[in-house]
Amino acid sequence: MKIGVIGVGYVGLTLACLAEFGNNVLFVGRSADKINNLKKGILPVYEKGLSEIVKRNLEAQRIDATTDYEKMKETEIIFICVGTPSAEGGAIDLSQIKTVSERLGILLKNTGEHKTIVVKSTVVPGTTKDVVIPILEKYSGKKVGGDFSVCMNPEFLREGDGVYDFLHPDKVVIGGYDEKSSYKVIKLYSFYDSKIPRIVTNLNTAEMVKYAQNAALATRISFINEIANICEKFEVDAYEVSHAIGLDSRIGSKFLNAGPGFGGSCFPKDVKALVSIAKTFDVNSILLDAVLTVNKTQPHRMVGIAKSTLGSLNGKKIAVLGLAFKADTDDIREASSIPIINSLLKENAIIKVYDPQAMENSKKIFGKSVGYCTSKEDCIKDADLCMIITEWDEFRKLDLSAIKCPIIDGRRVLDPIKAEQYGLVYKGIGWKNN
Ligand code: UDX
């Protein structure tokens, strides 16, 4: 099939995988620089294995990229993958979705062929039906259903594991305006094993599934973080509790790691958007509000443990290992490292930082207020205290014999028994020794 993809962020680019199954994929973006680079196989984001897929399919002439919307006339299915960032008050900013819908409406007006428009961007329930379709109809002068098709097909990709998640989904969710709309997209995904469940539903449900899923995962994290905060008061280890409750098949073991809270471009934004849309319709989202409140306070628990370990932090040298919101990414959006470092700076601590990938992005946030190190060893040297905020593999290999200061570990990357053998003060959120 001939596929058009609007937006070359990590969601759009992951659709390059469709070319692996013989489809032709045409990427459309606003930035000429990004598009020219993409044509050379240089991607604006890092996703494990993706640049190899793009290069392979560029060579096979199954992938192309352009800034010219007109070229999309040659495609049958067009995916909208533009950003929907947080706007004021937590609602999502739909400006890019609206602009793209206008341009697609004009494209539909000037073509005789029946096209399927698929919204893949994360949008709150009601957006495809009440915002995208009316704009498409207005600018095309045509009718959805008869003249063109519309679907909503949410993505569940983890940053960094996007290619794996695309190729091995737990499910495929396809919300269609009507049966005809869904049919084309079901056919496109026929390369997936037949055992992978297909949820074929309506537009609003597909949008809601995405939000409900991210809200459920975020809730689990805030839940275990709250349990961890209580555990400490009873000298109970929250990690042991997580392990035990995770063995109950009704609960399961994933996303039960206590720590300094969730970050990234999805969970905080999506939960806030759900709360905001609920408020618009006078639904009181008590639980989701609490999920956000726990997540806001959690980074400061790290600072609290540092204070209870060192007393005053005034003038103390603190080594911060890990700035990215999770391992294997350079992304620091909403990372818990940001409130932690800001809070440490308020206490007049002297901060040195190190992250294997996120140094450049961090410089844009922290500027000259912290010192930047080229290695974990350089960062820890002479520190009064070390904080581990991201679960990078290389931190698991820290030479404990060379460390003289206490370690506060937000992700339990080290073995507590080994740390004790080296005589280290080793603490974290929800541990029994705080
Ligand atoms: C998430 C969803 O997993 C994905 O399905 C969706 O499409 C996009 O949002 P991502 O943001 O890439 O993916 O990261 P994820 O691995 O889910 O982690 C999110 C945050 O939760 C990280 O800050 C991580 O450190 C934190 N987390 C995760 C915990 O604090 N504890 C856990 O047990 C798991």
PDB file of C-alpha atoms and ligand atoms in Angstrom, residues 10-11 47 122 155-161 165 210 213-214 217-218 220-221 224-225 253-268 270 295 324-327 329 333-336 389-391 410-411, ligand 1:
ATOM      1  CA  TYR A  10       9.331   9.233  17.081  1.00  0.00           C
ATOM      2  CA  VAL A  11       5.730   8.104  16.496  1.00  0.00           C
ATOM      3  CA  GLU A  47      15.205   4.978  18.415  1.00  0.00           C
ATOM      4  CA  THR A 122      -2.538  11.172  21.056  1.00  0.00           C
ATOM      5  CA  GLU A 155       0.167   3.966  19.486  1.00  0.00           C
ATOM      6  CA  PHE A 156       1.512   2.329  22.644  1.00  0.00           C
ATOM      7  CA  LEU A 157       5.230   2.696  21.883  1.00  0.00           C
ATOM      8  CA  ARG A 158       7.774   3.140  24.624  1.00  0.00           C
ATOM      9  CA  GLU A 159      10.436   5.693  23.757  1.00  0.00           C
ATOM     10  CA  GLY A 160      13.645   3.831  22.948  1.00  0.00           C
ATOM     11  CA  ASP A 161      11.765   0.552  22.359  1.00  0.00           C
ATOM     12  CA  ASP A 165       6.829  -2.360  20.369  1.00  0.00           C
ATOM     13  CA  LYS A 210      -4.838   5.296  24.887  1.00  0.00           C
ATOM     14  CA  GLN A 213      -3.894   2.822  29.500  1.00  0.00           C
ATOM     15  CA  ASN A 214      -1.347   5.545  30.246  1.00  0.00           C
ATOM     16  CA  LEU A 217       0.252   2.765  34.315  1.00  0.00           C
ATOM     17  CA  ALA A 218       0.859   6.186  35.877  1.00  0.00           C
ATOM     18  CA  ARG A 220       0.343   2.076  39.409  1.00  0.00           C
ATOM     19  CA  ILE A 221       3.561   4.083  39.757  1.00  0.00           C
ATOM     20  CA  ILE A 224       3.587   2.032  44.647  1.00  0.00           C
ATOM     21  CA  ASN A 225       5.341   5.306  45.440  1.00  0.00           C
ATOM     22  CA  SER A 253       4.892  -7.408  38.351  1.00  0.00           C
ATOM     23  CA  LYS A 254       5.415  -4.631  35.798  1.00  0.00           C
ATOM     24  CA  PHE A 255       5.410  -0.903  36.577  1.00  0.00           C
ATOM     25  CA  LEU A 256       5.645  -1.428  40.321  1.00  0.00           C
ATOM     26  CA  ASN A 257       9.098   0.062  40.896  1.00  0.00           C
ATOM     27  CA  ALA A 258       9.025   2.794  43.527  1.00  0.00           C
ATOM     28  CA  GLY A 259      11.249   5.805  42.917  1.00  0.00           C
ATOM     29  CA  PRO A 260      11.326   9.530  42.251  1.00  0.00           C
ATOM     30  CA  GLY A 261       8.235   9.424  40.013  1.00  0.00           C
ATOM     31  CA  PHE A 262       7.327   9.130  36.358  1.00  0.00           C
ATOM     32  CA  GLY A 263       8.452  11.556  33.659  1.00  0.00           C
ATOM     33  CA  GLY A 264       8.742  11.689  29.890  1.00  0.00           C
ATOM     34  CA  SER A 265       6.625  13.065  27.106  1.00  0.00           C
ATOM     35  CA  CYS A 266       3.562  10.863  27.721  1.00  0.00           C
ATOM     36  CA  PHE A 267       2.475  10.001  31.270  1.00  0.00           C
ATOM     37  CA  PRO A 268       2.518  13.518  32.791  1.00  0.00           C
ATOM     38  CA  ASP A 270      -1.662  12.440  29.175  1.00  0.00           C
ATOM     39  CA  ASN A 295       4.186  12.337  41.338  1.00  0.00           C
ATOM     40  CA  ALA A 324      17.134  11.365  31.401  1.00  0.00           C
ATOM     41  CA  PHE A 325      13.521  10.482  32.363  1.00  0.00           C
ATOM     42  CA  LYS A 326      14.452   6.818  31.912  1.00  0.00           C
ATOM     43  CA  ALA A 327      17.416   4.805  30.648  1.00  0.00           C
ATOM     44  CA  THR A 329      17.125   7.881  25.922  1.00  0.00           C
ATOM     45  CA  ARG A 333      11.236  16.100  29.346  1.00  0.00           C
ATOM     46  CA  GLU A 334       9.445  16.062  32.743  1.00  0.00           C
ATOM     47  CA  ALA A 335      12.363  14.030  34.140  1.00  0.00           C
ATOM     48  CA  SER A 336      12.456  13.833  37.935  1.00  0.00           C
ATOM     49  CA  ILE A 389      18.148   9.187  39.363  1.00  0.00           C
ATOM     50  CA  THR A 390      18.099   7.143  36.113  1.00  0.00           C
ATOM     51  CA  GLU A 391      18.514   3.378  35.852  1.00  0.00           C
ATOM     52  CA  GLY A 410      16.127   6.434  43.258  1.00  0.00           C
ATOM     53  CA  ARG A 411      16.029   3.296  41.111  1.00  0.00           C
TER      54      ARG A 411
HETATM   55  C1  UDX B   1       4.994   5.389  27.983  1.00  0.00           C
HETATM   56  C2  UDX B   1       4.153   4.099  27.767  1.00  0.00           C
HETATM   57  O1  UDX B   1       4.820   3.008  28.395  1.00  0.00           O
HETATM   58  C3  UDX B   1       3.929   3.855  26.277  1.00  0.00           C
HETATM   59  O2  UDX B   1       3.088   2.730  26.096  1.00  0.00           O
HETATM   60  C4  UDX B   1       3.265   5.104  25.663  1.00  0.00           C
HETATM   61  O3  UDX B   1       3.017   4.941  24.287  1.00  0.00           O
HETATM   62  C5  UDX B   1       4.145   6.320  25.902  1.00  0.00           C
HETATM   63  O4  UDX B   1       4.367   6.470  27.326  1.00  0.00           O
HETATM   64  P1  UDX B   1       7.569   6.032  27.886  1.00  0.00           P
HETATM   65  O5  UDX B   1       7.142   7.405  28.298  1.00  0.00           O
HETATM   66  O6  UDX B   1       8.518   5.895  26.759  1.00  0.00           O
HETATM   67  O7  UDX B   1       6.299   5.142  27.471  1.00  0.00           O
HETATM   68  O8  UDX B   1       8.270   5.362  29.165  1.00  0.00           O
HETATM   69  P2  UDX B   1       7.949   4.240  30.223  1.00  0.00           P
HETATM   70  O9  UDX B   1       8.946   3.166  30.058  1.00  0.00           O
HETATM   71  O10 UDX B   1       6.540   3.849  30.206  1.00  0.00           O
HETATM   72  O11 UDX B   1       8.286   5.010  31.602  1.00  0.00           O
HETATM   73  C6  UDX B   1       7.645   6.233  31.958  1.00  0.00           C
HETATM   74  C7  UDX B   1       8.143   6.766  33.269  1.00  0.00           C
HETATM   75  O12 UDX B   1       7.691   5.941  34.355  1.00  0.00           O
HETATM   76  C8  UDX B   1       9.660   6.836  33.422  1.00  0.00           C
HETATM   77  O13 UDX B   1      10.019   8.056  34.018  1.00  0.00           O
HETATM   78  C9  UDX B   1       9.997   5.683  34.340  1.00  0.00           C
HETATM   79  O14 UDX B   1      11.173   5.883  35.096  1.00  0.00           O
HETATM   80  C10 UDX B   1       8.777   5.647  35.237  1.00  0.00           C
HETATM   81  N1  UDX B   1       8.546   4.333  35.867  1.00  0.00           N
HETATM   82  C11 UDX B   1       8.240   3.259  35.091  1.00  0.00           C
HETATM   83  C12 UDX B   1       8.617   4.216  37.246  1.00  0.00           C
HETATM   84  O15 UDX B   1       8.879   5.186  37.972  1.00  0.00           O
HETATM   85  N2  UDX B   1       8.368   2.980  37.813  1.00  0.00           N
HETATM   86  C13 UDX B   1       8.069   1.894  37.072  1.00  0.00           C
HETATM   87  O16 UDX B   1       7.843   0.808  37.651  1.00  0.00           O
HETATM   88  C14 UDX B   1       8.006   2.020  35.665  1.00  0.00           C
END
